[in-house]
Short mmCIF file of N, CA, C and O in Angstrom, two decimals:
data_model
loop_
_atom_site.label_atom_id
_atom_site.label_comp_id
_atom_site.label_asym_id
_atom_site.label_seq_id
_atom_site.Cartn_x
_atom_site.Cartn_y
_atom_site.Cartn_z
N THR A 1 10.72 22.63 -9.90
CA THR A 1 10.70 21.80 -8.58
C THR A 1 11.55 20.43 -8.72
O THR A 1 11.64 19.83 -9.78
N PRO A 2 11.69 19.88 -7.54
CA PRO A 2 12.61 18.62 -7.56
C PRO A 2 11.73 17.45 -7.77
O PRO A 2 12.06 16.13 -7.86
N TYR A 3 10.49 17.72 -7.98
CA TYR A 3 9.40 16.56 -8.07
C TYR A 3 8.97 16.54 -9.31
O TYR A 3 9.17 17.39 -10.00
N CYS A 4 8.35 15.34 -9.61
CA CYS A 4 7.76 14.94 -11.03
C CYS A 4 6.29 15.50 -11.20
O CYS A 4 5.97 15.89 -12.16
N PHE A 5 5.81 15.82 -9.91
CA PHE A 5 4.64 16.74 -9.90
C PHE A 5 4.54 17.81 -9.08
O PHE A 5 5.59 18.07 -8.46
N PRO A 6 3.82 18.76 -9.15
CA PRO A 6 3.70 20.05 -8.66
C PRO A 6 3.87 20.06 -6.95
O PRO A 6 4.54 20.88 -6.32
N THR A 7 3.39 18.84 -6.39
CA THR A 7 3.47 18.74 -4.95
C THR A 7 3.96 17.11 -4.95
O THR A 7 3.77 16.38 -5.54
N PRO A 8 4.67 16.97 -3.72
CA PRO A 8 4.96 15.74 -3.39
C PRO A 8 3.91 14.62 -3.06
O PRO A 8 2.87 15.15 -2.76
N LEU A 9 4.09 13.43 -3.28
CA LEU A 9 3.07 12.69 -3.12
C LEU A 9 2.89 12.07 -1.77
O LEU A 9 3.89 11.92 -1.03
N PHE A 10 1.82 12.23 -1.17
CA PHE A 10 1.57 11.75 0.18
C PHE A 10 0.86 10.65 0.51
O PHE A 10 -0.38 10.26 -0.24
N LEU A 11 1.62 9.80 1.00
CA LEU A 11 1.00 8.45 1.49
C LEU A 11 0.98 8.01 2.81
O LEU A 11 1.89 7.79 3.49
N PRO A 12 -0.30 8.36 3.54
CA PRO A 12 -0.31 7.89 4.85
C PRO A 12 -0.02 6.63 5.53
O PRO A 12 0.00 5.94 4.72
N ALA A 13 0.21 6.32 6.68
CA ALA A 13 0.39 5.20 7.48
C ALA A 13 -1.05 4.82 7.52
O ALA A 13 -1.32 4.77 8.69
N SER A 14 -1.74 4.03 6.46
CA SER A 14 -3.24 3.70 6.87
C SER A 14 -3.35 2.27 7.35
O SER A 14 -4.38 1.89 7.50
N GLY A 15 -2.21 1.44 7.44
CA GLY A 15 -2.35 0.26 8.05
C GLY A 15 -2.87 -0.87 7.14
O GLY A 15 -3.11 -0.68 5.76
N LEU A 16 -3.78 -1.78 7.30
CA LEU A 16 -4.64 -2.74 6.70
C LEU A 16 -5.64 -3.11 7.43
O LEU A 16 -6.01 -3.18 8.51
N ARG A 17 -6.62 -3.89 6.76
CA ARG A 17 -7.73 -4.68 7.16
C ARG A 17 -7.33 -6.12 7.10
O ARG A 17 -7.15 -6.57 6.00
N ARG A 18 -7.49 -6.62 8.28
CA ARG A 18 -7.12 -8.28 8.33
C ARG A 18 -8.08 -9.11 7.58
O ARG A 18 -9.35 -8.85 7.62
N ASN A 19 -7.86 -9.78 6.54
CA ASN A 19 -8.87 -10.79 5.88
C ASN A 19 -9.60 -11.75 6.88
O ASN A 19 -10.54 -12.16 6.67
N SER A 20 -8.95 -12.37 7.99
CA SER A 20 -9.53 -13.14 8.86
C SER A 20 -10.57 -12.55 9.91
O SER A 20 -11.50 -13.26 10.08
N THR A 21 -10.50 -11.41 10.09
CA THR A 21 -11.27 -10.78 11.21
C THR A 21 -11.99 -9.52 10.55
O THR A 21 -12.99 -9.20 11.20
N GLY A 22 -11.46 -8.91 9.64
CA GLY A 22 -12.00 -7.64 9.13
C GLY A 22 -11.78 -6.39 9.89
O GLY A 22 -12.01 -5.21 9.62
N LEU A 23 -10.84 -6.51 10.85
CA LEU A 23 -10.47 -5.46 11.85
C LEU A 23 -9.24 -4.69 11.17
O LEU A 23 -8.27 -5.39 10.69
N LEU A 24 -9.33 -3.49 11.66
CA LEU A 24 -8.08 -2.67 11.17
C LEU A 24 -6.97 -2.93 12.10
O LEU A 24 -7.01 -3.16 13.19
N TYR A 25 -5.67 -2.97 11.39
CA TYR A 25 -4.53 -3.31 12.11
C TYR A 25 -3.48 -2.44 11.65
O TYR A 25 -3.28 -1.91 10.26
N SER A 26 -2.50 -1.79 12.42
CA SER A 26 -1.20 -1.26 12.34
C SER A 26 -1.37 0.35 11.58
O SER A 26 -0.65 0.61 10.92
N GLN A 27 -2.65 0.70 11.89
CA GLN A 27 -2.91 2.17 11.54
C GLN A 27 -1.65 3.19 12.25
O GLN A 27 -1.23 2.87 13.45
N SER A 28 -1.17 3.95 11.65
CA SER A 28 -0.13 4.97 11.86
C SER A 28 1.09 4.36 12.08
O SER A 28 2.29 4.85 12.33
N ALA A 29 1.36 2.96 11.98
CA ALA A 29 2.71 2.42 12.03
C ALA A 29 3.13 1.97 10.61
O ALA A 29 4.63 2.10 10.42
N ASN A 30 2.12 1.66 9.74
CA ASN A 30 3.03 1.52 8.29
C ASN A 30 1.86 1.64 7.19
O ASN A 30 0.63 1.61 7.66
N GLY A 31 2.24 1.74 6.01
CA GLY A 31 1.36 2.03 4.89
C GLY A 31 1.56 0.84 3.91
O GLY A 31 2.81 0.64 3.70
N ARG A 32 0.61 0.38 3.49
CA ARG A 32 0.72 -0.76 2.26
C ARG A 32 -0.43 -0.38 1.18
O ARG A 32 -1.65 -0.04 1.48
N TYR A 33 0.07 -0.46 0.13
CA TYR A 33 -0.62 0.18 -1.04
C TYR A 33 -0.41 -0.69 -2.22
O TYR A 33 0.72 -1.10 -2.90
N TRP A 34 -1.71 -1.19 -2.84
CA TRP A 34 -1.68 -2.18 -3.81
C TRP A 34 -0.90 -1.58 -5.04
O TRP A 34 -1.16 -0.29 -5.37
N ILE A 35 -0.22 -2.47 -5.81
CA ILE A 35 0.31 -1.94 -7.14
C ILE A 35 -0.23 -2.88 -8.20
O ILE A 35 -0.93 -3.63 -7.82
N ALA A 36 -0.01 -2.75 -9.30
CA ALA A 36 -0.71 -3.30 -10.42
C ALA A 36 -0.65 -4.70 -10.74
O ALA A 36 -1.34 -5.48 -11.19
N SER A 37 0.38 -5.12 -10.21
CA SER A 37 0.81 -6.86 -10.54
C SER A 37 -0.21 -7.68 -9.63
O SER A 37 -0.35 -7.65 -8.39
N VAL A 38 -0.94 -8.47 -10.43
CA VAL A 38 -1.77 -9.44 -9.87
C VAL A 38 -1.12 -10.82 -10.21
O VAL A 38 -1.13 -11.17 -11.51
N THR A 39 -1.28 -11.93 -9.35
CA THR A 39 -0.95 -13.25 -9.94
C THR A 39 -2.11 -14.19 -8.92
O THR A 39 -1.83 -14.47 -7.85
N SER A 40 -3.23 -14.62 -9.67
CA SER A 40 -4.10 -15.42 -9.14
C SER A 40 -4.82 -15.13 -7.79
O SER A 40 -5.32 -13.80 -7.88
N THR A 41 -4.46 -15.48 -6.59
CA THR A 41 -5.03 -15.02 -5.34
C THR A 41 -4.05 -14.07 -4.75
O THR A 41 -4.64 -13.25 -3.82
N ASN A 42 -2.96 -13.66 -5.32
CA ASN A 42 -2.03 -12.79 -4.72
C ASN A 42 -1.94 -11.32 -5.60
O ASN A 42 -2.28 -11.51 -6.65
N ALA A 43 -1.36 -10.49 -4.83
CA ALA A 43 -1.02 -9.36 -5.49
C ALA A 43 0.11 -8.74 -5.12
O ALA A 43 0.49 -8.94 -3.85
N SER A 44 0.88 -7.76 -5.70
CA SER A 44 1.80 -7.16 -5.42
C SER A 44 1.61 -5.80 -4.69
O SER A 44 0.65 -5.30 -4.97
N TYR A 45 2.32 -5.38 -3.76
CA TYR A 45 1.86 -4.01 -2.86
C TYR A 45 3.27 -3.38 -2.57
O TYR A 45 4.55 -3.94 -2.37
N LEU A 46 3.22 -2.06 -2.24
CA LEU A 46 4.00 -1.22 -1.82
C LEU A 46 3.97 -1.09 -0.28
O LEU A 46 2.92 -0.78 0.36
N LEU A 47 5.27 -1.41 0.44
CA LEU A 47 5.19 -1.39 1.84
C LEU A 47 6.12 -0.21 2.36
O LEU A 47 7.05 -0.18 1.78
N ILE A 48 5.66 0.57 3.19
CA ILE A 48 6.16 1.77 3.80
C ILE A 48 6.05 1.59 5.31
O ILE A 48 5.02 1.69 5.87
N THR A 49 7.25 1.65 6.02
CA THR A 49 7.37 1.70 7.49
C THR A 49 8.26 2.79 7.71
O THR A 49 8.92 3.33 6.96
N SER A 50 8.50 2.87 8.83
CA SER A 50 9.39 4.06 9.55
C SER A 50 10.97 3.75 9.07
O SER A 50 11.81 4.90 8.91
N GLY A 51 11.31 2.55 8.78
CA GLY A 51 12.76 2.25 8.49
C GLY A 51 12.91 1.43 7.12
O GLY A 51 13.91 1.06 6.69
N LEU A 52 11.80 1.33 6.22
CA LEU A 52 11.69 0.38 5.15
C LEU A 52 10.86 0.89 3.97
O LEU A 52 9.65 1.47 4.35
N VAL A 53 11.19 1.01 2.62
CA VAL A 53 10.30 1.06 1.78
C VAL A 53 10.47 -0.02 0.78
O VAL A 53 11.78 -0.37 0.19
N ASP A 54 9.46 -1.02 0.82
CA ASP A 54 9.90 -2.31 -0.24
C ASP A 54 8.71 -2.09 -1.19
O ASP A 54 7.42 -2.46 -1.18
N PRO A 55 9.18 -2.09 -2.61
CA PRO A 55 8.10 -2.03 -3.56
C PRO A 55 7.72 -3.46 -4.13
O PRO A 55 7.08 -3.56 -5.22
N ALA A 56 8.41 -4.51 -3.51
CA ALA A 56 8.21 -5.76 -4.05
C ALA A 56 7.74 -6.70 -3.03
O ALA A 56 7.88 -7.91 -3.27
N SER A 57 6.74 -6.37 -2.24
CA SER A 57 5.99 -7.29 -1.19
C SER A 57 4.87 -8.07 -1.99
O SER A 57 4.28 -7.49 -2.91
N ASP A 58 4.30 -9.09 -1.40
CA ASP A 58 3.45 -9.93 -2.12
C ASP A 58 2.34 -10.60 -1.03
O ASP A 58 3.07 -11.00 -0.03
N ASN A 59 1.06 -10.30 -1.23
CA ASN A 59 0.15 -10.88 0.03
C ASN A 59 -1.18 -11.36 -0.83
O ASN A 59 -1.41 -10.97 -2.02
N VAL A 60 -2.05 -12.02 -0.08
CA VAL A 60 -3.04 -12.50 -0.59
C VAL A 60 -4.18 -11.25 -0.92
O VAL A 60 -3.99 -10.32 -0.32
N ARG A 61 -4.98 -11.43 -1.91
CA ARG A 61 -5.70 -10.08 -2.31
C ARG A 61 -6.88 -9.68 -1.40
O ARG A 61 -7.43 -8.87 -1.38
N THR A 62 -7.18 -10.78 -0.45
CA THR A 62 -8.16 -10.58 0.40
C THR A 62 -7.97 -9.55 1.70
O THR A 62 -8.79 -9.12 2.42
N ARG A 63 -6.53 -9.15 1.61
CA ARG A 63 -6.16 -8.04 2.62
C ARG A 63 -6.67 -7.00 2.25
O ARG A 63 -6.74 -6.46 1.03
N GLY A 64 -7.00 -5.77 3.21
CA GLY A 64 -7.63 -4.75 2.78
C GLY A 64 -6.64 -3.58 2.80
O GLY A 64 -6.68 -2.78 3.78
N PHE A 65 -5.57 -3.52 1.93
CA PHE A 65 -4.60 -2.63 1.69
C PHE A 65 -5.24 -1.49 1.16
O PHE A 65 -6.41 -1.58 0.27
N ALA A 66 -4.72 -0.35 1.20
CA ALA A 66 -5.08 0.96 0.54
C ALA A 66 -4.66 1.07 -0.90
O ALA A 66 -3.86 0.25 -1.21
N LEU A 67 -5.42 1.80 -1.61
CA LEU A 67 -5.20 1.89 -3.05
C LEU A 67 -5.28 3.58 -3.31
O LEU A 67 -6.24 4.15 -2.94
N ARG A 68 -4.13 3.94 -4.01
CA ARG A 68 -4.15 5.32 -4.26
C ARG A 68 -4.00 5.50 -6.07
O ARG A 68 -3.01 4.81 -6.34
N CYS A 69 -4.76 6.02 -6.67
CA CYS A 69 -4.75 6.15 -8.02
C CYS A 69 -3.64 7.24 -8.35
O CYS A 69 -3.92 8.52 -7.88
N ILE A 70 -2.80 6.88 -9.20
CA ILE A 70 -1.70 8.17 -9.74
C ILE A 70 -1.67 7.93 -11.25
O ILE A 70 -1.68 6.98 -11.79
N LYS A 71 -1.89 9.32 -11.64
CA LYS A 71 -1.79 9.45 -13.20
C LYS A 71 -0.60 9.25 -13.80
O LYS A 71 0.21 9.81 -13.41
N ASN A 72 -0.69 8.23 -14.73
CA ASN A 72 0.74 8.20 -15.60
C ASN A 72 0.72 9.53 -16.73
O ASN A 72 -0.27 9.75 -17.15
N ASN A 73 1.81 10.05 -17.07
CA ASN A 73 1.96 11.09 -17.83
C ASN A 73 2.30 10.45 -19.15
O ASN A 73 2.97 9.36 -19.55
#
């Protein structure tokens, strides 16, 4: 197969939970997924939109981004 895994990785456009209000925002518009890098109050995340994939975004950790566990081989 052309993939590293038996099936392609599916990351839905889950949006985020605003840290100021706790309300959901941007569902179906973009996906934001925490990645391993943490620096004090901030952490790195993967941003996916209809026209962009940015693996180096940074934001406060109180934002409610999604988390998907992916096994390393």
